[in-house]
Amino acid sequence: CFNRSAILQVVSMDRYERLVGHVFCEAQSANRAMVRDGHAWVYDQYAKDKSLYELQDAARAKRAGLWRDADPIPPWDFRRKSSPRA
């Protein structure tokens, strides 16, 4: 989406009052592109679009993006370990 207009299709608001939704740039899903290219992880707890798993599996097989790491840490685990309350 760099230097392009984006459209946000709001789905909901999370418990921190952040917008949750789908982002489109020139009619392409930025959400799907990020997963496909290995720049985002599908969050099992909230994933409604099950086709994202196929994109994630393909990115993992190609070792794209975050999947280059031999042992990537899911962001929810990283946040839990990094939390001062942990």
PDB file of N, CA and C in Angstrom:
ATOM      1  N   CYS A   1       0.815  -1.205   0.000  1.00  0.00           N
ATOM      2  CA  CYS A   1       0.000   0.000   0.000  1.00  0.00           C
ATOM      3  C   CYS A   1       0.858   1.269   0.000  1.00  0.00           C
ATOM      4  N   PHE A   2       2.156   1.118  -0.010  1.00  0.00           N
ATOM      5  CA  PHE A   2       3.039   2.284   0.080  1.00  0.00           C
ATOM      6  C   PHE A   2       2.684   3.332  -0.970  1.00  0.00           C
ATOM      7  N   ASN A   3       2.438   4.544  -0.516  1.00  0.00           N
ATOM      8  CA  ASN A   3       2.107   5.691  -1.370  1.00  0.00           C
ATOM      9  C   ASN A   3       0.830   5.487  -2.185  1.00  0.00           C
ATOM     10  N   ARG A   4      -0.052   4.644  -1.725  1.00  0.00           N
ATOM     11  CA  ARG A   4      -1.332   4.431  -2.409  1.00  0.00           C
ATOM     12  C   ARG A   4      -2.459   4.621  -1.419  1.00  0.00           C
ATOM     13  N   SER A   5      -3.612   4.930  -1.919  1.00  0.00           N
ATOM     14  CA  SER A   5      -4.788   5.043  -1.066  1.00  0.00           C
ATOM     15  C   SER A   5      -5.217   3.649  -0.625  1.00  0.00           C
ATOM     16  N   ALA A   6      -5.694   3.563   0.592  1.00  0.00           N
ATOM     17  CA  ALA A   6      -6.168   2.293   1.126  1.00  0.00           C
ATOM     18  C   ALA A   6      -7.615   2.457   1.578  1.00  0.00           C
ATOM     19  N   ILE A   7      -8.326   1.367   1.516  1.00  0.00           N
ATOM     20  CA  ILE A   7      -9.703   1.331   1.998  1.00  0.00           C
ATOM     21  C   ILE A   7      -9.741   0.358   3.164  1.00  0.00           C
ATOM     22  N   LEU A   8     -10.316   0.804   4.265  1.00  0.00           N
ATOM     23  CA  LEU A   8     -10.468  -0.043   5.441  1.00  0.00           C
ATOM     24  C   LEU A   8     -11.924  -0.462   5.558  1.00  0.00           C
ATOM     25  N   GLN A   9     -12.143  -1.750   5.575  1.00  0.00           N
ATOM     26  CA  GLN A   9     -13.475  -2.310   5.766  1.00  0.00           C
ATOM     27  C   GLN A   9     -13.526  -2.792   7.223  1.00  0.00           C
ATOM     28  N   VAL A  10     -14.117  -1.983   8.088  1.00  0.00           N
ATOM     29  CA  VAL A  10     -14.138  -2.277   9.518  1.00  0.00           C
ATOM     30  C   VAL A  10     -15.055  -3.456   9.808  1.00  0.00           C
ATOM     31  N   VAL A  11     -14.544  -4.393  10.581  1.00  0.00           N
ATOM     32  CA  VAL A  11     -15.302  -5.573  10.977  1.00  0.00           C
ATOM     33  C   VAL A  11     -15.765  -5.432  12.422  1.00  0.00           C
ATOM     34  N   SER A  12     -14.879  -4.928  13.272  1.00  0.00           N
ATOM     35  CA  SER A  12     -15.210  -4.773  14.688  1.00  0.00           C
ATOM     36  C   SER A  12     -14.193  -3.857  15.361  1.00  0.00           C
ATOM     37  N   MET A  13     -14.339  -3.759  16.674  1.00  0.00           N
ATOM     38  CA  MET A  13     -13.383  -3.024  17.482  1.00  0.00           C
ATOM     39  C   MET A  13     -12.924  -3.995  18.572  1.00  0.00           C
ATOM     40  N   ASP A  14     -11.622  -4.002  18.872  1.00  0.00           N
ATOM     41  CA  ASP A  14     -11.146  -4.932  19.884  1.00  0.00           C
ATOM     42  C   ASP A  14     -11.302  -4.353  21.282  1.00  0.00           C
ATOM     43  N   ARG A  15     -10.856  -5.091  22.272  1.00  0.00           N
ATOM     44  CA  ARG A  15     -11.054  -4.655  23.661  1.00  0.00           C
ATOM     45  C   ARG A  15     -10.260  -3.409  24.018  1.00  0.00           C
ATOM     46  N   TYR A  16      -9.274  -3.056  23.183  1.00  0.00           N
ATOM     47  CA  TYR A  16      -8.501  -1.824  23.394  1.00  0.00           C
ATOM     48  C   TYR A  16      -9.021  -0.675  22.538  1.00  0.00           C
ATOM     49  N   GLU A  17     -10.196  -0.883  21.949  1.00  0.00           N
ATOM     50  CA  GLU A  17     -10.867   0.101  21.092  1.00  0.00           C
ATOM     51  C   GLU A  17     -10.093   0.405  19.814  1.00  0.00           C
ATOM     52  N   ARG A  18      -9.368  -0.612  19.312  1.00  0.00           N
ATOM     53  CA  ARG A  18      -8.692  -0.494  18.018  1.00  0.00           C
ATOM     54  C   ARG A  18      -9.607  -1.090  16.956  1.00  0.00           C
ATOM     55  N   LEU A  19      -9.584  -0.490  15.768  1.00  0.00           N
ATOM     56  CA  LEU A  19     -10.390  -1.007  14.669  1.00  0.00           C
ATOM     57  C   LEU A  19      -9.781  -2.306  14.152  1.00  0.00           C
ATOM     58  N   VAL A  20     -10.634  -3.268  13.884  1.00  0.00           N
ATOM     59  CA  VAL A  20     -10.233  -4.540  13.301  1.00  0.00           C
ATOM     60  C   VAL A  20     -10.952  -4.633  11.964  1.00  0.00           C
ATOM     61  N   GLY A  21     -10.211  -4.943  10.909  1.00  0.00           N
ATOM     62  CA  GLY A  21     -10.878  -5.018   9.622  1.00  0.00           C
ATOM     63  C   GLY A  21      -9.990  -5.507   8.514  1.00  0.00           C
ATOM     64  N   HIS A  22     -10.454  -5.296   7.306  1.00  0.00           N
ATOM     65  CA  HIS A  22      -9.754  -5.701   6.094  1.00  0.00           C
ATOM     66  C   HIS A  22      -9.260  -4.439   5.391  1.00  0.00           C
ATOM     67  N   VAL A  23      -8.013  -4.489   4.939  1.00  0.00           N
ATOM     68  CA  VAL A  23      -7.410  -3.351   4.242  1.00  0.00           C
ATOM     69  C   VAL A  23      -7.246  -3.729   2.770  1.00  0.00           C
ATOM     70  N   PHE A  24      -7.678  -2.823   1.904  1.00  0.00           N
ATOM     71  CA  PHE A  24      -7.564  -3.049   0.463  1.00  0.00           C
ATOM     72  C   PHE A  24      -6.792  -1.905  -0.174  1.00  0.00           C
ATOM     73  N   CYS A  25      -5.878  -2.246  -1.059  1.00  0.00           N
ATOM     74  CA  CYS A  25      -5.131  -1.271  -1.842  1.00  0.00           C
ATOM     75  C   CYS A  25      -5.313  -1.650  -3.304  1.00  0.00           C
ATOM     76  N   GLU A  26      -5.900  -0.728  -4.052  1.00  0.00           N
ATOM     77  CA  GLU A  26      -6.183  -0.983  -5.472  1.00  0.00           C
ATOM     78  C   GLU A  26      -6.882  -2.334  -5.644  1.00  0.00           C
ATOM     79  N   ALA A  27      -7.899  -2.566  -4.839  1.00  0.00           N
ATOM     80  CA  ALA A  27      -8.760  -3.753  -4.889  1.00  0.00           C
ATOM     81  C   ALA A  27      -8.044  -5.047  -4.493  1.00  0.00           C
ATOM     82  N   GLN A  28      -6.829  -4.952  -3.968  1.00  0.00           N
ATOM     83  CA  GLN A  28      -6.107  -6.129  -3.502  1.00  0.00           C
ATOM     84  C   GLN A  28      -6.122  -6.148  -1.976  1.00  0.00           C
ATOM     85  N   SER A  29      -6.304  -7.299  -1.393  1.00  0.00           N
ATOM     86  CA  SER A  29      -6.333  -7.439   0.055  1.00  0.00           C
ATOM     87  C   SER A  29      -4.920  -7.359   0.627  1.00  0.00           C
ATOM     88  N   ALA A  30      -4.660  -6.311   1.391  1.00  0.00           N
ATOM     89  CA  ALA A  30      -3.359  -6.174   2.048  1.00  0.00           C
ATOM     90  C   ALA A  30      -3.202  -7.256   3.114  1.00  0.00           C
ATOM     91  N   ASN A  31      -4.290  -7.630   3.767  1.00  0.00           N
ATOM     92  CA  ASN A  31      -4.255  -8.678   4.784  1.00  0.00           C
ATOM     93  C   ASN A  31      -3.714  -9.980   4.170  1.00  0.00           C
ATOM     94  N   ARG A  32      -4.311 -10.376   3.065  1.00  0.00           N
ATOM     95  CA  ARG A  32      -3.912 -11.619   2.400  1.00  0.00           C
ATOM     96  C   ARG A  32      -2.490 -11.531   1.874  1.00  0.00           C
ATOM     97  N   ALA A  33      -2.117 -10.383   1.314  1.00  0.00           N
ATOM     98  CA  ALA A  33      -0.763 -10.201   0.774  1.00  0.00           C
ATOM     99  C   ALA A  33       0.286 -10.327   1.873  1.00  0.00           C
ATOM    100  N   MET A  34      -0.010  -9.780   3.055  1.00  0.00           N
ATOM    101  CA  MET A  34       0.950  -9.859   4.154  1.00  0.00           C
ATOM    102  C   MET A  34       1.152 -11.306   4.612  1.00  0.00           C
ATOM    103  N   VAL A  35       0.083 -12.071   4.700  1.00  0.00           N
ATOM    104  CA  VAL A  35       0.205 -13.479   5.083  1.00  0.00           C
ATOM    105  C   VAL A  35       0.921 -14.249   3.979  1.00  0.00           C
ATOM    106  N   ARG A  36       0.535 -14.027   2.744  1.00  0.00           N
ATOM    107  CA  ARG A  36       1.127 -14.726   1.591  1.00  0.00           C
ATOM    108  C   ARG A  36       2.636 -14.506   1.514  1.00  0.00           C
ATOM    109  N   ASP A  37       3.077 -13.274   1.837  1.00  0.00           N
ATOM    110  CA  ASP A  37       4.494 -12.934   1.732  1.00  0.00           C
ATOM    111  C   ASP A  37       5.276 -13.215   3.015  1.00  0.00           C
ATOM    112  N   GLY A  38       4.609 -13.769   4.005  1.00  0.00           N
ATOM    113  CA  GLY A  38       5.280 -14.118   5.253  1.00  0.00           C
ATOM    114  C   GLY A  38       5.516 -12.940   6.180  1.00  0.00           C
ATOM    115  N   HIS A  39       4.729 -11.869   6.021  1.00  0.00           N
ATOM    116  CA  HIS A  39       4.885 -10.678   6.868  1.00  0.00           C
ATOM    117  C   HIS A  39       3.839 -10.607   7.974  1.00  0.00           C
ATOM    118  N   ALA A  40       2.964 -11.599   8.040  1.00  0.00           N
ATOM    119  CA  ALA A  40       1.935 -11.635   9.085  1.00  0.00           C
ATOM    120  C   ALA A  40       1.633 -13.092   9.408  1.00  0.00           C
ATOM    121  N   TRP A  41       1.206 -13.303  10.612  1.00  0.00           N
ATOM    122  CA  TRP A  41       0.894 -14.633  11.123  1.00  0.00           C
ATOM    123  C   TRP A  41      -0.614 -14.720  11.279  1.00  0.00           C
ATOM    124  N   VAL A  42      -1.213 -15.839  10.911  1.00  0.00           N
ATOM    125  CA  VAL A  42      -2.650 -16.023  11.108  1.00  0.00           C
ATOM    126  C   VAL A  42      -2.874 -16.323  12.581  1.00  0.00           C
ATOM    127  N   TYR A  43      -3.720 -15.530  13.209  1.00  0.00           N
ATOM    128  CA  TYR A  43      -3.996 -15.679  14.642  1.00  0.00           C
ATOM    129  C   TYR A  43      -5.182 -16.614  14.795  1.00  0.00           C
ATOM    130  N   ASP A  44      -4.906 -17.849  15.202  1.00  0.00           N
ATOM    131  CA  ASP A  44      -5.933 -18.892  15.278  1.00  0.00           C
ATOM    132  C   ASP A  44      -7.180 -18.461  16.038  1.00  0.00           C
ATOM    133  N   GLN A  45      -6.991 -17.769  17.126  1.00  0.00           N
ATOM    134  CA  GLN A  45      -8.116 -17.408  17.986  1.00  0.00           C
ATOM    135  C   GLN A  45      -9.134 -16.514  17.275  1.00  0.00           C
ATOM    136  N   TYR A  46      -8.672 -15.705  16.323  1.00  0.00           N
ATOM    137  CA  TYR A  46      -9.568 -14.739  15.690  1.00  0.00           C
ATOM    138  C   TYR A  46      -9.768 -14.966  14.194  1.00  0.00           C
ATOM    139  N   ALA A  47      -9.068 -15.910  13.595  1.00  0.00           N
ATOM    140  CA  ALA A  47      -9.138 -16.117  12.147  1.00  0.00           C
ATOM    141  C   ALA A  47     -10.517 -16.612  11.729  1.00  0.00           C
ATOM    142  N   LYS A  48     -11.160 -15.842  10.882  1.00  0.00           N
ATOM    143  CA  LYS A  48     -12.458 -16.250  10.338  1.00  0.00           C
ATOM    144  C   LYS A  48     -12.297 -16.748   8.898  1.00  0.00           C
ATOM    145  N   ASP A  49     -11.309 -16.207   8.184  1.00  0.00           N
ATOM    146  CA  ASP A  49     -11.042 -16.599   6.803  1.00  0.00           C
ATOM    147  C   ASP A  49     -10.047 -17.756   6.815  1.00  0.00           C
ATOM    148  N   LYS A  50     -10.557 -18.972   6.743  1.00  0.00           N
ATOM    149  CA  LYS A  50      -9.709 -20.165   6.837  1.00  0.00           C
ATOM    150  C   LYS A  50      -8.773 -20.315   5.632  1.00  0.00           C
ATOM    151  N   SER A  51      -9.037 -19.620   4.525  1.00  0.00           N
ATOM    152  CA  SER A  51      -8.146 -19.715   3.364  1.00  0.00           C
ATOM    153  C   SER A  51      -6.794 -19.051   3.646  1.00  0.00           C
ATOM    154  N   LEU A  52      -6.723 -18.239   4.687  1.00  0.00           N
ATOM    155  CA  LEU A  52      -5.447 -17.626   5.055  1.00  0.00           C
ATOM    156  C   LEU A  52      -4.422 -18.684   5.474  1.00  0.00           C
ATOM    157  N   TYR A  53      -4.893 -19.797   5.990  1.00  0.00           N
ATOM    158  CA  TYR A  53      -3.977 -20.860   6.406  1.00  0.00           C
ATOM    159  C   TYR A  53      -3.219 -21.438   5.220  1.00  0.00           C
ATOM    160  N   GLU A  54      -3.879 -21.540   4.064  1.00  0.00           N
ATOM    161  CA  GLU A  54      -3.190 -22.030   2.860  1.00  0.00           C
ATOM    162  C   GLU A  54      -2.078 -21.071   2.461  1.00  0.00           C
ATOM    163  N   LEU A  55      -2.370 -19.772   2.537  1.00  0.00           N
ATOM    164  CA  LEU A  55      -1.354 -18.773   2.205  1.00  0.00           C
ATOM    165  C   LEU A  55      -0.193 -18.838   3.195  1.00  0.00           C
ATOM    166  N   GLN A  56      -0.514 -19.004   4.465  1.00  0.00           N
ATOM    167  CA  GLN A  56       0.528 -19.093   5.490  1.00  0.00           C
ATOM    168  C   GLN A  56       1.379 -20.347   5.287  1.00  0.00           C
ATOM    169  N   ASP A  57       0.734 -21.469   4.990  1.00  0.00           N
ATOM    170  CA  ASP A  57       1.474 -22.712   4.756  1.00  0.00           C
ATOM    171  C   ASP A  57       2.409 -22.587   3.558  1.00  0.00           C
ATOM    172  N   ALA A  58       1.947 -21.907   2.511  1.00  0.00           N
ATOM    173  CA  ALA A  58       2.788 -21.715   1.323  1.00  0.00           C
ATOM    174  C   ALA A  58       3.970 -20.812   1.647  1.00  0.00           C
ATOM    175  N   ALA A  59       3.738 -19.745   2.423  1.00  0.00           N
ATOM    176  CA  ALA A  59       4.832 -18.849   2.816  1.00  0.00           C
ATOM    177  C   ALA A  59       5.840 -19.612   3.676  1.00  0.00           C
ATOM    178  N   ARG A  60       5.335 -20.441   4.569  1.00  0.00           N
ATOM    179  CA  ARG A  60       6.225 -21.237   5.426  1.00  0.00           C
ATOM    180  C   ARG A  60       7.051 -22.196   4.575  1.00  0.00           C
ATOM    181  N   ALA A  61       6.428 -22.848   3.607  1.00  0.00           N
ATOM    182  CA  ALA A  61       7.137 -23.792   2.733  1.00  0.00           C
ATOM    183  C   ALA A  61       8.230 -23.091   1.921  1.00  0.00           C
ATOM    184  N   LYS A  62       7.969 -21.840   1.514  1.00  0.00           N
ATOM    185  CA  LYS A  62       8.966 -21.066   0.745  1.00  0.00           C
ATOM    186  C   LYS A  62       9.991 -20.391   1.653  1.00  0.00           C
ATOM    187  N   ARG A  63       9.763 -20.478   2.986  1.00  0.00           N
ATOM    188  CA  ARG A  63      10.595 -19.795   3.968  1.00  0.00           C
ATOM    189  C   ARG A  63      10.636 -18.296   3.689  1.00  0.00           C
ATOM    190  N   ALA A  64       9.461 -17.752   3.416  1.00  0.00           N
ATOM    191  CA  ALA A  64       9.314 -16.320   3.110  1.00  0.00           C
ATOM    192  C   ALA A  64       9.105 -15.528   4.392  1.00  0.00           C
ATOM    193  N   GLY A  65       9.646 -14.318   4.414  1.00  0.00           N
ATOM    194  CA  GLY A  65       9.407 -13.406   5.521  1.00  0.00           C
ATOM    195  C   GLY A  65       9.798 -13.978   6.865  1.00  0.00           C
ATOM    196  N   LEU A  66       8.877 -13.939   7.815  1.00  0.00           N
ATOM    197  CA  LEU A  66       9.165 -14.407   9.170  1.00  0.00           C
ATOM    198  C   LEU A  66       9.502 -15.887   9.205  1.00  0.00           C
ATOM    199  N   TRP A  67       9.129 -16.617   8.176  1.00  0.00           N
ATOM    200  CA  TRP A  67       9.376 -18.057   8.129  1.00  0.00           C
ATOM    201  C   TRP A  67      10.821 -18.379   7.776  1.00  0.00           C
ATOM    202  N   ARG A  68      11.655 -17.356   7.498  1.00  0.00           N
ATOM    203  CA  ARG A  68      13.094 -17.589   7.288  1.00  0.00           C
ATOM    204  C   ARG A  68      13.760 -18.039   8.583  1.00  0.00           C
ATOM    205  N   ASP A  69      13.225 -17.564   9.689  1.00  0.00           N
ATOM    206  CA  ASP A  69      13.757 -17.916  11.001  1.00  0.00           C
ATOM    207  C   ASP A  69      13.541 -19.409  11.246  1.00  0.00           C
ATOM    208  N   ALA A  70      14.535 -20.075  11.779  1.00  0.00           N
ATOM    209  CA  ALA A  70      14.425 -21.514  12.040  1.00  0.00           C
ATOM    210  C   ALA A  70      13.362 -21.827  13.090  1.00  0.00           C
ATOM    211  N   ASP A  71      13.134 -20.906  14.003  1.00  0.00           N
ATOM    212  CA  ASP A  71      12.168 -21.138  15.079  1.00  0.00           C
ATOM    213  C   ASP A  71      11.413 -19.838  15.377  1.00  0.00           C
ATOM    214  N   PRO A  72      10.525 -19.418  14.467  1.00  0.00           N
ATOM    215  CA  PRO A  72       9.819 -18.150  14.695  1.00  0.00           C
ATOM    216  C   PRO A  72       8.913 -18.224  15.923  1.00  0.00           C
ATOM    217  N   ILE A  73       8.832 -17.113  16.623  1.00  0.00           N
ATOM    218  CA  ILE A  73       8.006 -17.045  17.832  1.00  0.00           C
ATOM    219  C   ILE A  73       6.698 -16.342  17.484  1.00  0.00           C
ATOM    220  N   PRO A  74       5.555 -16.993  17.729  1.00  0.00           N
ATOM    221  CA  PRO A  74       4.288 -16.322  17.448  1.00  0.00           C
ATOM    222  C   PRO A  74       4.199 -15.010  18.238  1.00  0.00           C
ATOM    223  N   PRO A  75       3.653 -13.962  17.640  1.00  0.00           N
ATOM    224  CA  PRO A  75       3.617 -12.664  18.312  1.00  0.00           C
ATOM    225  C   PRO A  75       2.905 -12.700  19.659  1.00  0.00           C
ATOM    226  N   TRP A  76       1.862 -13.525  19.795  1.00  0.00           N
ATOM    227  CA  TRP A  76       1.142 -13.590  21.067  1.00  0.00           C
ATOM    228  C   TRP A  76       2.033 -14.206  22.158  1.00  0.00           C
ATOM    229  N   ASP A  77       2.917 -15.150  21.794  1.00  0.00           N
ATOM    230  CA  ASP A  77       3.863 -15.699  22.769  1.00  0.00           C
ATOM    231  C   ASP A  77       4.940 -14.676  23.107  1.00  0.00           C
ATOM    232  N   PHE A  78       5.422 -13.964  22.093  1.00  0.00           N
ATOM    233  CA  PHE A  78       6.443 -12.940  22.309  1.00  0.00           C
ATOM    234  C   PHE A  78       5.928 -11.863  23.263  1.00  0.00           C
ATOM    235  N   ARG A  79       4.706 -11.399  23.027  1.00  0.00           N
ATOM    236  CA  ARG A  79       4.142 -10.371  23.893  1.00  0.00           C
ATOM    237  C   ARG A  79       3.985 -10.868  25.324  1.00  0.00           C
ATOM    238  N   ARG A  80       3.553 -12.105  25.473  1.00  0.00           N
ATOM    239  CA  ARG A  80       3.362 -12.677  26.812  1.00  0.00           C
ATOM    240  C   ARG A  80       4.703 -12.763  27.545  1.00  0.00           C
ATOM    241  N   LYS A  81       5.766 -13.186  26.851  1.00  0.00           N
ATOM    242  CA  LYS A  81       7.085 -13.308  27.471  1.00  0.00           C
ATOM    243  C   LYS A  81       7.701 -11.935  27.750  1.00  0.00           C
ATOM    244  N   SER A  82       7.366 -10.937  26.936  1.00  0.00           N
ATOM    245  CA  SER A  82       7.946  -9.610  27.074  1.00  0.00           C
ATOM    246  C   SER A  82       7.183  -8.738  28.055  1.00  0.00           C
ATOM    247  N   SER A  83       6.028  -9.176  28.468  1.00  0.00           N
ATOM    248  CA  SER A  83       5.180  -8.392  29.352  1.00  0.00           C
ATOM    249  C   SER A  83       5.832  -8.256  30.731  1.00  0.00           C
ATOM    250  N   PRO A  84       5.778  -7.064  31.325  1.00  0.00           N
ATOM    251  CA  PRO A  84       6.343  -6.905  32.661  1.00  0.00           C
ATOM    252  C   PRO A  84       5.624  -7.769  33.704  1.00  0.00           C
ATOM    253  N   ARG A  85       4.396  -8.186  33.389  1.00  0.00           N
ATOM    254  CA  ARG A  85       3.635  -9.028  34.312  1.00  0.00           C
ATOM    255  C   ARG A  85       4.005 -10.500  34.193  1.00  0.00           C
ATOM    256  N   ALA A  86       4.748 -10.855  33.158  1.00  0.00           N
ATOM    257  CA  ALA A  86       5.070 -12.280  32.925  1.00  0.00           C
ATOM    258  C   ALA A  86       6.042 -12.825  33.938  1.00  0.00           C
TER     259      ALA A  86
END
